[in-house]
Amino acid sequence: MQVATGQYRVASTIVKVQTEGREDLYNLSQTIRDFVKSSGVRDGIVMVSSLHTTCAILINEWQEALVHDVKAYLAGLISKDDYYRHNDPAWSDCDRHNADSHLRSLMLGMNLTLQVADGDVVLGEFQSVIVAELDGPRERTIRLQVMGI
Amino acid sequence: MQVATGQYRVASTIVKVQTEGREDLYNLSQTIRDFVKSSGVRDGIVMVSSLHTTCAILINEWQEALVHDVKAYLAGLISKDDYYRHNDPAWSDCDRHNADSHLRSLMLGMNLTLQVADGDVVLGEFQSVIVAELDGPRERTIRLQVMGI
Amino acid sequence: MQVATGQYRVASTIVKVQTEGREDLYNLSQTIRDFVKSSGVRDGIVMVSSLHTTCAILINEWQEALVHDVKAYLAGLISKDDYYRHNDPAWSDCDRHNADSHLRSLMLGMNLTLQVADGDVVLGEFQSVIVAELDGPRERTIRLQVMGI
């Protein structure tokens, strides 16, 4: 077991992501790593939070063939054309017809917490942190916050 | 980048939620905000944890039409009437026949971590924190813990 | 509300898990409890992170009948034999044909954060922390990090 102590600090920043297409994946790993390194926090956690209800955060390998598969999987995960009250003007004032995007996003999750050690984000060799657009194209706001010593 | 330092503190509380129906959604956002504000923590994280295996925590927009859609989606996510050993008296002493509730809960997750900044929970304009009952009605125990400076 | 303050500390360790079968579940609760107790952290959080893209971390009841049901459910969650570019030598140099394992893992999540209080992990009576192998058998690396006071 490794143990460290010190002065607790919190640093945060906002990242804007311009997505393309209704489904889109964006690799945020390097942005997160750069932010953590510049924060001065060596041991703790970093949180990656989508401030939306139709845009998720996930981890996967960033391989071109697999990115294609993940997009195709997410596009078909939940039927877009089933009846939803959220898409029905009699029940809802939302004109985006995006109930399926809400459902996909809540299944995937909009917040991710990662370990920070030795001044860097702890990720496996094949792990990338990915913003998953599920109702684009839009400009998305992702908030990063690193906390520790 | 914004940076803050100070004396680390941890505050916790228990919230009881009485659910109705087998599936039910309960908006916990205001309860969490009030707890964080009263804790004195200005920058850090707050955790929202369901202490159950058939009751999940998720984020979504709290719109009446969409709440209806989410309940309907969760009710049909996993077949209740398929054969499960957990529902079979020959294999299991559980008489709730709720294997589907366990499966739905593990897909959604029972813990949520959120950023805290400037003394408030960081949530997007349309994000609400929701307790998702998947085997009610019951009284559920949710534990909140805020940590930071 | 309970409040505690003190000297922030971070402790971490690596756990190796040898899995059997393509799908496998491994109960990590006692390992995590022992780690937290030995760390000296009384109030804070503990993170459980799979450093892989085809091995997830989840919470469920550890009952033999239900463990069987969860394994069967995960085995069938996503079609293994559909066409995926990740499994096609024309598009991918991965020879594991495990696109379905990637998709299942990103749906379940590879990181779990839990509350720590009074020197122990906060888990409900029926909650166990489970490593879910989705492309085994393999030796898997799980990193634990506890943070707090």
Tab-separated table of C-alpha atoms in Angstrom:
chain	number	residue	atom	x	y	z
A	1	MET	CA	0.000	0.000	0.000
A	2	GLN	CA	1.200	3.488	-0.912
A	3	VAL	CA	0.157	6.378	1.355
A	4	ALA	CA	0.420	10.151	0.790
A	5	THR	CA	-0.690	13.184	2.808
A	6	GLY	CA	-0.675	16.920	2.115
A	7	GLN	CA	-2.680	20.089	1.505
A	8	TYR	CA	-6.055	19.330	-0.116
A	9	ARG	CA	-6.874	21.393	-3.180
A	10	VAL	CA	-9.656	21.565	-5.753
A	11	ALA	CA	-9.215	22.786	-9.340
A	12	SER	CA	-11.870	22.957	-12.047
A	13	THR	CA	-12.299	23.938	-15.671
A	14	ILE	CA	-14.904	23.905	-18.429
A	15	VAL	CA	-14.367	22.094	-21.736
A	16	LYS	CA	-16.556	22.804	-24.760
A	17	VAL	CA	-17.053	20.011	-27.314
A	18	GLN	CA	-18.641	20.682	-30.712
A	19	THR	CA	-20.213	17.423	-31.849
A	20	GLU	CA	-21.271	16.311	-35.344
A	21	GLY	CA	-24.090	13.950	-36.288
A	22	ARG	CA	-26.848	12.700	-33.981
A	23	GLU	CA	-24.448	10.180	-32.426
A	24	ASP	CA	-20.821	11.107	-32.023
A	25	LEU	CA	-17.865	10.041	-29.893
A	26	TYR	CA	-15.074	12.347	-28.774
A	27	ASN	CA	-11.882	11.232	-27.052
A	28	LEU	CA	-11.293	13.491	-24.029
A	29	SER	CA	-8.363	11.585	-22.468
A	30	GLN	CA	-5.569	13.971	-23.397
A	31	THR	CA	-7.564	17.026	-22.335
A	32	ILE	CA	-8.182	15.443	-18.926
A	33	ARG	CA	-4.547	14.407	-18.537
A	34	ASP	CA	-3.310	17.903	-19.410
A	35	PHE	CA	-5.763	19.465	-16.960
A	36	VAL	CA	-4.720	17.160	-14.112
A	37	LYS	CA	-1.016	17.759	-14.761
A	38	SER	CA	-1.474	21.531	-14.765
A	39	SER	CA	-3.533	21.435	-11.523
A	40	GLY	CA	-0.655	20.373	-9.300
A	41	VAL	CA	-2.763	17.591	-7.717
A	42	ARG	CA	-0.656	14.427	-7.470
A	43	ASP	CA	-2.980	11.989	-5.645
A	44	GLY	CA	-6.780	12.073	-5.539
A	45	ILE	CA	-9.596	11.957	-8.081
A	46	VAL	CA	-10.741	13.773	-11.187
A	47	MET	CA	-14.404	14.037	-12.146
A	48	VAL	CA	-15.650	14.361	-15.722
A	49	SER	CA	-19.249	15.606	-15.847
A	50	SER	CA	-21.533	16.194	-18.795
A	51	LEU	CA	-23.925	18.990	-17.819
A	52	HIS	CA	-26.599	17.575	-20.137
A	53	THR	CA	-29.284	14.878	-20.147
A	54	THR	CA	-28.614	13.537	-23.663
A	55	CYS	CA	-24.811	13.373	-23.644
A	56	ALA	CA	-22.968	10.661	-21.699
A	57	ILE	CA	-19.421	9.947	-20.516
A	58	LEU	CA	-17.967	6.460	-20.905
A	59	ILE	CA	-14.727	4.490	-21.120
A	60	ASN	CA	-13.693	2.338	-24.054
A	61	GLU	CA	-10.771	1.557	-26.334
A	62	TRP	CA	-10.217	4.281	-28.949
A	63	GLN	CA	-9.785	2.091	-32.017
A	64	GLU	CA	-11.313	3.323	-35.290
A	65	ALA	CA	-13.145	0.065	-36.062
A	66	LEU	CA	-14.514	-0.166	-32.526
A	67	VAL	CA	-15.528	3.511	-32.442
A	68	HIS	CA	-17.642	2.757	-35.522
A	69	ASP	CA	-19.194	-0.262	-33.738
A	70	VAL	CA	-19.962	1.721	-30.581
A	71	LYS	CA	-21.658	4.504	-32.578
A	72	ALA	CA	-23.750	1.944	-34.460
A	73	TYR	CA	-24.649	0.159	-31.223
A	74	LEU	CA	-25.673	3.369	-29.461
A	75	ALA	CA	-27.679	4.508	-32.508
A	76	GLY	CA	-29.796	1.349	-32.266
A	77	LEU	CA	-29.846	0.832	-28.496
A	78	ILE	CA	-33.346	2.230	-28.024
A	79	SER	CA	-36.039	2.603	-30.658
A	80	LYS	CA	-36.301	6.248	-31.722
A	81	ASP	CA	-39.717	5.822	-33.341
A	82	ASP	CA	-41.673	4.140	-30.556
A	83	TYR	CA	-44.359	6.276	-28.971
A	84	TYR	CA	-43.062	8.467	-26.143
A	85	ARG	CA	-45.073	11.151	-24.360
A	86	HIS	CA	-41.926	13.306	-24.384
A	87	ASN	CA	-42.167	13.407	-28.200
A	88	ASP	CA	-45.944	14.053	-28.276
A	89	PRO	CA	-47.044	17.725	-28.468
A	90	ALA	CA	-50.177	16.764	-26.500
A	91	TRP	CA	-47.971	15.967	-23.499
A	92	SER	CA	-44.687	17.824	-23.987
A	93	ASP	CA	-43.336	21.159	-25.189
A	94	CYS	CA	-40.036	19.565	-26.283
A	95	ASP	CA	-39.710	19.679	-30.064
A	96	ARG	CA	-36.495	17.687	-30.324
A	97	HIS	CA	-38.269	14.270	-30.286
A	98	ASN	CA	-35.339	12.937	-28.299
A	99	ALA	CA	-36.873	10.657	-25.659
A	100	ASP	CA	-34.594	7.858	-26.895
A	101	SER	CA	-31.571	10.120	-26.290
A	102	HIS	CA	-32.635	10.712	-22.698
A	103	LEU	CA	-33.064	6.971	-22.131
A	104	ARG	CA	-29.704	6.103	-23.682
A	105	SER	CA	-27.938	8.770	-21.652
A	106	LEU	CA	-29.371	7.658	-18.321
A	107	MET	CA	-28.332	4.076	-19.072
A	108	LEU	CA	-24.736	5.157	-19.789
A	109	GLY	CA	-24.342	7.819	-17.108
A	110	MET	CA	-23.267	11.447	-17.310
A	111	ASN	CA	-20.554	11.488	-14.629
A	112	LEU	CA	-17.282	9.633	-14.435
A	113	THR	CA	-14.813	9.587	-11.541
A	114	LEU	CA	-11.206	8.512	-12.105
A	115	GLN	CA	-8.268	7.945	-9.805
A	116	VAL	CA	-5.313	10.330	-9.912
A	117	ALA	CA	-1.880	9.035	-8.861
A	118	ASP	CA	1.628	10.448	-9.271
A	119	GLY	CA	0.188	13.549	-10.933
A	120	ASP	CA	-1.585	11.673	-13.753
A	121	VAL	CA	-4.948	10.067	-14.433
A	122	VAL	CA	-5.033	6.326	-13.726
A	123	LEU	CA	-6.212	4.669	-16.952
A	124	GLY	CA	-5.501	1.189	-18.290
A	125	GLU	CA	-3.382	0.845	-21.436
A	126	PHE	CA	-6.466	0.608	-23.674
A	127	GLN	CA	-8.815	2.908	-21.748
A	128	SER	CA	-9.922	6.238	-23.196
A	129	VAL	CA	-12.458	8.629	-21.676
A	130	ILE	CA	-15.132	9.327	-24.274
A	131	VAL	CA	-17.882	11.927	-24.573
A	132	ALA	CA	-20.882	10.215	-26.191
A	133	GLU	CA	-23.166	12.637	-28.013
A	134	LEU	CA	-26.654	11.134	-28.249
A	135	ASP	CA	-28.668	14.053	-29.638
A	136	GLY	CA	-26.303	16.142	-31.732
A	137	PRO	CA	-24.952	18.032	-33.365
A	138	ARG	CA	-24.558	20.539	-30.531
A	139	GLU	CA	-21.962	22.346	-28.496
A	140	ARG	CA	-21.604	20.431	-25.225
A	141	THR	CA	-20.250	21.608	-21.880
A	142	ILE	CA	-18.089	19.197	-19.879
A	143	ARG	CA	-16.873	20.210	-16.427
A	144	LEU	CA	-13.628	18.772	-15.055
A	145	GLN	CA	-12.784	18.947	-11.372
A	146	VAL	CA	-9.652	17.460	-9.786
A	147	MET	CA	-9.374	17.061	-6.018
A	148	GLY	CA	-6.609	15.806	-3.794
A	149	ILE	CA	-3.108	16.535	-2.602
B	1	MET	CA	-8.664	26.995	-14.028
B	2	GLN	CA	-10.046	27.846	-10.584
B	3	VAL	CA	-8.135	26.537	-7.540
B	4	ALA	CA	-9.177	26.424	-3.871
B	5	THR	CA	-7.531	25.038	-0.730
B	6	GLY	CA	-8.678	24.687	2.883
B	7	GLN	CA	-9.616	22.339	5.713
B	8	TYR	CA	-11.040	19.042	4.433
B	9	ARG	CA	-14.316	17.976	5.998
B	10	VAL	CA	-16.813	15.140	5.592
B	11	ALA	CA	-20.531	15.405	6.365
B	12	SER	CA	-23.166	12.703	5.926
B	13	THR	CA	-26.867	12.122	6.399
B	14	ILE	CA	-29.533	9.486	5.760
B	15	VAL	CA	-32.594	10.154	3.595
B	16	LYS	CA	-35.630	7.864	3.693
B	17	VAL	CA	-37.793	7.603	0.577
B	18	GLN	CA	-41.211	5.917	0.632
B	19	THR	CA	-41.887	4.646	-2.880
B	20	GLU	CA	-45.189	3.661	-4.520
B	21	GLY	CA	-45.729	1.090	-7.257
B	22	ARG	CA	-43.215	-1.514	-8.457
B	23	GLU	CA	-41.417	1.156	-10.522
B	24	ASP	CA	-41.243	4.678	-9.181
B	25	LEU	CA	-39.073	7.763	-9.670
B	26	TYR	CA	-38.343	10.319	-6.976
B	27	ASN	CA	-36.564	13.624	-7.545
B	28	LEU	CA	-33.876	14.041	-4.881
B	29	SER	CA	-32.166	17.161	-6.269
B	30	GLN	CA	-33.462	19.693	-3.772
B	31	THR	CA	-32.747	17.417	-0.812
B	32	ILE	CA	-29.146	17.015	-1.983
B	33	ARG	CA	-28.725	20.753	-2.615
B	34	ASP	CA	-30.068	21.608	0.846
B	35	PHE	CA	-27.768	19.055	2.462
B	36	VAL	CA	-24.675	20.362	0.657
B	37	LYS	CA	-25.496	23.970	1.513
B	38	SER	CA	-25.964	23.131	5.187
B	39	SER	CA	-22.687	21.146	5.324
B	40	GLY	CA	-20.426	24.137	4.828
B	41	VAL	CA	-18.446	22.358	2.080
B	42	ARG	CA	-17.860	24.783	-0.814
B	43	ASP	CA	-15.689	22.728	-3.209
B	44	GLY	CA	-15.479	18.944	-3.487
B	45	ILE	CA	-17.909	16.112	-4.202
B	46	VAL	CA	-21.185	14.753	-2.909
B	47	MET	CA	-22.073	11.064	-3.126
B	48	VAL	CA	-25.624	9.738	-3.385
B	49	SER	CA	-25.805	6.039	-2.522
B	50	SER	CA	-28.740	3.661	-2.550
B	51	LEU	CA	-28.064	1.010	0.105
B	52	HIS	CA	-30.119	-1.550	-1.841
B	53	THR	CA	-29.707	-3.938	-4.768
B	54	THR	CA	-33.034	-3.191	-6.477
B	55	CYS	CA	-33.106	0.617	-6.273
B	56	ALA	CA	-30.885	2.744	-8.521
B	57	ILE	CA	-29.717	6.367	-8.725
B	58	LEU	CA	-29.713	8.153	-12.077
B	59	ILE	CA	-29.758	11.583	-13.731
B	60	ASN	CA	-32.435	12.770	-16.131
B	61	GLU	CA	-34.677	15.724	-16.902
B	62	TRP	CA	-37.627	15.957	-14.499
B	63	GLN	CA	-40.397	16.554	-17.010
B	64	GLU	CA	-43.764	14.873	-16.357
B	65	ALA	CA	-44.069	13.361	-19.845
B	66	LEU	CA	-40.490	12.074	-19.753
B	67	VAL	CA	-40.848	10.705	-16.219
B	68	HIS	CA	-43.744	8.627	-17.565
B	69	ASP	CA	-41.561	7.413	-20.462
B	70	VAL	CA	-38.653	6.495	-18.177
B	71	LYS	CA	-40.935	4.507	-15.849
B	72	ALA	CA	-42.425	2.653	-18.826
B	73	TYR	CA	-38.962	1.986	-20.253
B	74	LEU	CA	-37.590	0.670	-16.969
B	75	ALA	CA	-40.703	-1.495	-16.437
B	76	GLY	CA	-39.996	-3.276	-19.737
B	77	LEU	CA	-36.197	-3.217	-19.772
B	78	ILE	CA	-35.804	-6.834	-18.665
B	79	SER	CA	-38.393	-9.587	-18.903
B	80	LYS	CA	-39.895	-10.228	-15.464
B	81	ASP	CA	-41.356	-13.599	-16.409
B	82	ASP	CA	-38.343	-15.345	-17.910
B	83	TYR	CA	-36.957	-18.194	-15.861
B	84	TYR	CA	-34.461	-17.095	-13.209
B	85	ARG	CA	-32.971	-19.340	-10.532
B	86	HIS	CA	-33.352	-16.420	-8.101
B	87	ASN	CA	-37.157	-16.724	-8.510
B	88	ASP	CA	-37.207	-20.541	-8.255
B	89	PRO	CA	-37.826	-21.991	-4.749
B	90	ALA	CA	-35.669	-24.978	-5.744
B	91	TRP	CA	-32.634	-22.668	-5.958
B	92	SER	CA	-33.456	-19.597	-3.864
B	93	ASP	CA	-35.090	-18.592	-0.592
B	94	CYS	CA	-36.086	-15.177	-1.992
B	95	ASP	CA	-39.863	-14.938	-2.327
B	96	ARG	CA	-39.954	-11.527	-4.033
B	97	HIS	CA	-39.428	-12.957	-7.561
B	98	ASN	CA	-37.383	-9.890	-8.331
B	99	ALA	CA	-34.431	-11.154	-10.391
B	100	ASP	CA	-35.365	-8.623	-13.079
B	101	SER	CA	-35.135	-5.827	-10.483
B	102	HIS	CA	-31.615	-6.894	-9.542
B	103	LEU	CA	-30.570	-6.945	-13.192
B	104	ARG	CA	-32.079	-3.532	-13.923
B	105	SER	CA	-30.459	-2.016	-10.862
B	106	LEU	CA	-26.987	-3.285	-11.674
B	107	MET	CA	-27.296	-1.887	-15.206
B	108	LEU	CA	-28.250	1.564	-13.888
B	109	GLY	CA	-25.941	1.733	-10.872
B	110	MET	CA	-26.622	2.430	-7.206
B	111	ASN	CA	-24.047	5.169	-6.564
B	112	LEU	CA	-23.710	8.610	-8.056
B	113	THR	CA	-20.902	11.113	-7.484
B	114	LEU	CA	-21.427	14.792	-8.270
B	115	GLN	CA	-19.163	17.815	-8.244
B	116	VAL	CA	-19.642	20.516	-5.605
B	117	ALA	CA	-18.535	24.076	-6.418
B	118	ASP	CA	-19.214	27.429	-4.735
B	119	GLY	CA	-21.213	25.661	-2.028
B	120	ASP	CA	-23.719	24.041	-4.404
B	121	VAL	CA	-24.105	20.826	-6.414
B	122	VAL	CA	-22.928	21.129	-10.025
B	123	LEU	CA	-25.885	20.090	-12.184
B	124	GLY	CA	-26.792	21.136	-15.721
B	125	GLU	CA	-29.940	23.218	-16.260
B	126	PHE	CA	-32.042	20.146	-17.079
B	127	GLN	CA	-30.346	17.595	-14.784
B	128	SER	CA	-32.169	16.150	-11.794
B	129	VAL	CA	-30.902	13.411	-9.481
B	130	ILE	CA	-33.485	10.644	-9.387
B	131	VAL	CA	-34.028	7.630	-7.132
B	132	ALA	CA	-35.329	4.801	-9.327
B	133	GLU	CA	-37.380	2.249	-7.404
B	134	LEU	CA	-37.333	-1.077	-9.245
B	135	ASP	CA	-39.028	-3.401	-6.742
B	136	GLY	CA	-41.450	-1.286	-4.718
B	137	PRO	CA	-43.337	-0.134	-2.952
B	138	ARG	CA	-40.851	0.044	-0.055
B	139	GLU	CA	-39.122	2.479	2.232
B	140	ARG	CA	-35.648	3.059	0.809
B	141	THR	CA	-32.515	4.336	2.525
B	142	ILE	CA	-30.297	6.761	0.624
B	143	ARG	CA	-27.024	7.941	2.183
B	144	LEU	CA	-25.573	11.313	1.253
B	145	GLN	CA	-21.965	12.206	1.983
B	146	VAL	CA	-20.300	15.487	1.023
B	147	MET	CA	-16.512	15.866	1.138
B	148	GLY	CA	-14.228	18.771	0.435
B	149	ILE	CA	-13.231	22.199	1.655
C	1	MET	CA	-25.728	15.436	9.975
C	2	GLN	CA	-22.371	14.055	11.114
C	3	VAL	CA	-19.247	16.129	10.407
C	4	ALA	CA	-15.561	15.163	10.658
C	5	THR	CA	-12.316	16.988	9.858
C	6	GLY	CA	-8.656	15.952	9.846
C	7	GLN	CA	-5.523	15.280	7.817
C	8	TYR	CA	-6.349	14.172	4.251
C	9	ARG	CA	-4.583	11.045	3.076
C	10	VAL	CA	-4.564	8.833	-0.007
C	11	ALA	CA	-3.718	5.117	-0.011
C	12	SER	CA	-3.734	2.757	-2.980
C	13	THR	CA	-3.107	-0.863	-3.863
C	14	ILE	CA	-3.336	-3.259	-6.807
C	15	VAL	CA	-5.467	-6.412	-6.729
C	16	LYS	CA	-5.013	-9.197	-9.268
C	17	VAL	CA	-8.006	-11.377	-10.122
C	18	GLN	CA	-7.634	-14.603	-12.116
C	19	THR	CA	-10.956	-15.194	-13.886
C	20	GLU	CA	-12.355	-18.403	-15.386
C	21	GLY	CA	-14.723	-18.723	-18.337
C	22	ARG	CA	-15.672	-15.985	-20.815
C	23	GLU	CA	-18.087	-14.509	-18.272
C	24	ASP	CA	-17.225	-14.656	-14.591
C	25	LEU	CA	-18.158	-12.819	-11.412
C	26	TYR	CA	-15.823	-12.301	-8.467
C	27	ASN	CA	-16.860	-10.877	-5.100
C	28	LEU	CA	-14.332	-8.210	-4.097
C	29	SER	CA	-16.157	-6.829	-1.024
C	30	GLN	CA	-13.961	-8.343	1.667
C	31	THR	CA	-10.764	-7.345	-0.133
C	32	ILE	CA	-11.966	-3.746	-0.329
C	33	ARG	CA	-13.078	-3.716	3.327
C	34	ASP	CA	-9.722	-5.083	4.475
C	35	PHE	CA	-7.853	-2.505	2.385
C	36	VAL	CA	-9.907	0.405	3.745
C	37	LYS	CA	-9.491	-0.767	7.339
C	38	SER	CA	-5.717	-1.087	6.943
C	39	SER	CA	-5.428	2.378	5.325
C	40	GLY	CA	-6.356	4.314	8.430
C	41	VAL	CA	-8.909	6.426	6.511
C	42	ARG	CA	-12.085	6.725	8.590
C	43	ASP	CA	-14.267	9.060	6.473
C	44	GLY	CA	-14.070	9.633	2.723
C	45	ILE	CA	-14.354	7.487	-0.399
C	46	VAL	CA	-12.819	4.383	-1.904
C	47	MET	CA	-12.535	3.865	-5.650
C	48	VAL	CA	-12.539	0.454	-7.339
C	49	SER	CA	-11.207	0.667	-10.905
C	50	SER	CA	-10.852	-2.011	-13.537
C	51	LEU	CA	-7.906	-1.034	-15.747
C	52	HIS	CA	-9.456	-2.843	-18.718
C	53	THR	CA	-12.063	-2.248	-21.411
C	54	THR	CA	-13.759	-5.657	-21.226
C	55	CYS	CA	-14.032	-6.104	-17.453
C	56	ALA	CA	-16.598	-4.138	-15.423
C	57	ILE	CA	-17.287	-3.353	-11.762
C	58	LEU	CA	-20.842	-3.571	-10.419
C	59	ILE	CA	-22.905	-3.993	-7.261
C	60	ASN	CA	-25.364	-6.803	-6.648
C	61	GLU	CA	-26.442	-9.329	-4.051
C	62	TRP	CA	-24.009	-12.254	-3.806
C	63	GLN	CA	-26.498	-15.118	-3.804
C	64	GLU	CA	-25.546	-18.281	-5.705
C	65	ALA	CA	-28.807	-18.484	-7.670
C	66	LEU	CA	-28.660	-14.796	-8.592
C	67	VAL	CA	-24.966	-14.974	-9.525
C	68	HIS	CA	-25.962	-17.665	-12.032
C	69	ASP	CA	-28.739	-15.414	-13.388
C	70	VAL	CA	-26.435	-12.396	-13.714
C	71	LYS	CA	-23.823	-14.428	-15.595
C	72	ALA	CA	-26.502	-15.766	-17.959
C	73	TYR	CA	-27.924	-12.286	-18.456
C	74	LEU	CA	-24.533	-10.745	-19.202
C	75	ALA	CA	-23.661	-13.605	-21.574
C	76	GLY	CA	-26.710	-12.768	-23.679
C	77	LEU	CA	-26.854	-8.989	-23.253
C	78	ILE	CA	-25.311	-8.234	-26.646
C	79	SER	CA	-25.138	-10.529	-29.635
C	80	LYS	CA	-21.611	-11.910	-29.984
C	81	ASP	CA	-22.087	-13.037	-33.572
C	82	ASP	CA	-23.438	-9.878	-35.201
C	83	TYR	CA	-21.080	-8.190	-37.614
C	84	TYR	CA	-18.653	-5.794	-35.944
C	85	ARG	CA	-15.755	-4.044	-37.667
C	86	HIS	CA	-13.694	-4.676	-34.518
C	87	ASN	CA	-13.962	-8.418	-35.241
C	88	ASP	CA	-13.218	-8.095	-38.984
C	89	PRO	CA	-9.557	-8.503	-40.032
C	90	ALA	CA	-10.230	-6.081	-42.897
C	91	TRP	CA	-10.810	-3.307	-40.344
C	92	SER	CA	-9.096	-4.388	-37.118
C	93	ASP	CA	-5.933	-6.063	-35.891
C	94	CYS	CA	-7.708	-7.421	-32.784
C	95	ASP	CA	-7.976	-11.202	-32.954
C	96	ARG	CA	-10.086	-11.671	-29.820
C	97	HIS	CA	-13.428	-11.062	-31.633
C	98	ASN	CA	-14.628	-9.345	-28.501
C	99	ALA	CA	-16.601	-6.308	-29.723
C	100	ASP	CA	-19.563	-7.531	-27.653
C	101	SER	CA	-17.342	-7.558	-24.547
C	102	HIS	CA	-16.366	-3.920	-25.127
C	103	LEU	CA	-20.023	-2.924	-25.553
C	104	ARG	CA	-21.134	-4.794	-22.417
C	105	SER	CA	-18.324	-3.296	-20.356
C	106	LEU	CA	-19.079	0.300	-21.374
C	107	MET	CA	-22.739	-0.218	-20.502
C	108	LEU	CA	-21.840	-1.491	-17.006
C	109	GLY	CA	-18.936	0.835	-16.231
C	110	MET	CA	-15.378	0.151	-15.144
C	111	ASN	CA	-15.149	2.446	-12.102
C	112	LEU	CA	-17.067	2.414	-8.865
C	113	THR	CA	-16.897	4.966	-6.053
C	114	LEU	CA	-18.129	4.060	-2.569
C	115	GLN	CA	-18.543	6.025	0.638
C	116	VAL	CA	-16.261	5.303	3.602
C	117	ALA	CA	-17.545	6.043	7.113
C	118	ASP	CA	-16.283	5.055	10.553
C	119	GLY	CA	-13.324	3.285	8.965
C	120	ASP	CA	-15.411	0.918	6.822
C	121	VAL	CA	-16.974	0.820	3.360
C	122	VAL	CA	-20.627	1.903	3.319
C	123	LEU	CA	-22.565	-0.967	1.727
C	124	GLY	CA	-26.168	-2.020	2.198
C	125	GLU	CA	-26.893	-5.360	3.885
C	126	PHE	CA	-27.257	-7.159	0.539
C	127	GLN	CA	-24.708	-5.199	-1.504
C	128	SER	CA	-21.508	-6.818	-2.733
C	129	VAL	CA	-18.897	-5.240	-5.025
C	130	ILE	CA	-18.390	-7.541	-7.986
C	131	VAL	CA	-15.761	-7.756	-10.724
C	132	ALA	CA	-17.542	-8.791	-13.927
C	133	GLU	CA	-15.255	-10.549	-16.394
C	134	LEU	CA	-16.661	-10.196	-19.900
C	135	ASP	CA	-13.835	-11.621	-22.035
C	136	GLY	CA	-12.037	-14.193	-19.924
C	137	PRO	CA	-10.366	-16.155	-18.763
C	138	ARG	CA	-7.600	-13.672	-17.969
C	139	GLU	CA	-5.679	-12.161	-15.089
C	140	ARG	CA	-7.255	-8.792	-14.373
C	141	THR	CA	-5.802	-5.765	-12.587
C	142	ILE	CA	-8.063	-3.822	-10.222
C	143	ARG	CA	-6.753	-0.667	-8.558
C	144	LEU	CA	-8.135	0.429	-5.186
C	145	GLN	CA	-7.623	3.946	-3.867
C	146	VAL	CA	-9.035	5.248	-0.582
C	147	MET	CA	-9.080	8.985	0.160
C	148	GLY	CA	-10.198	10.968	3.173
C	149	ILE	CA	-9.441	11.624	6.805
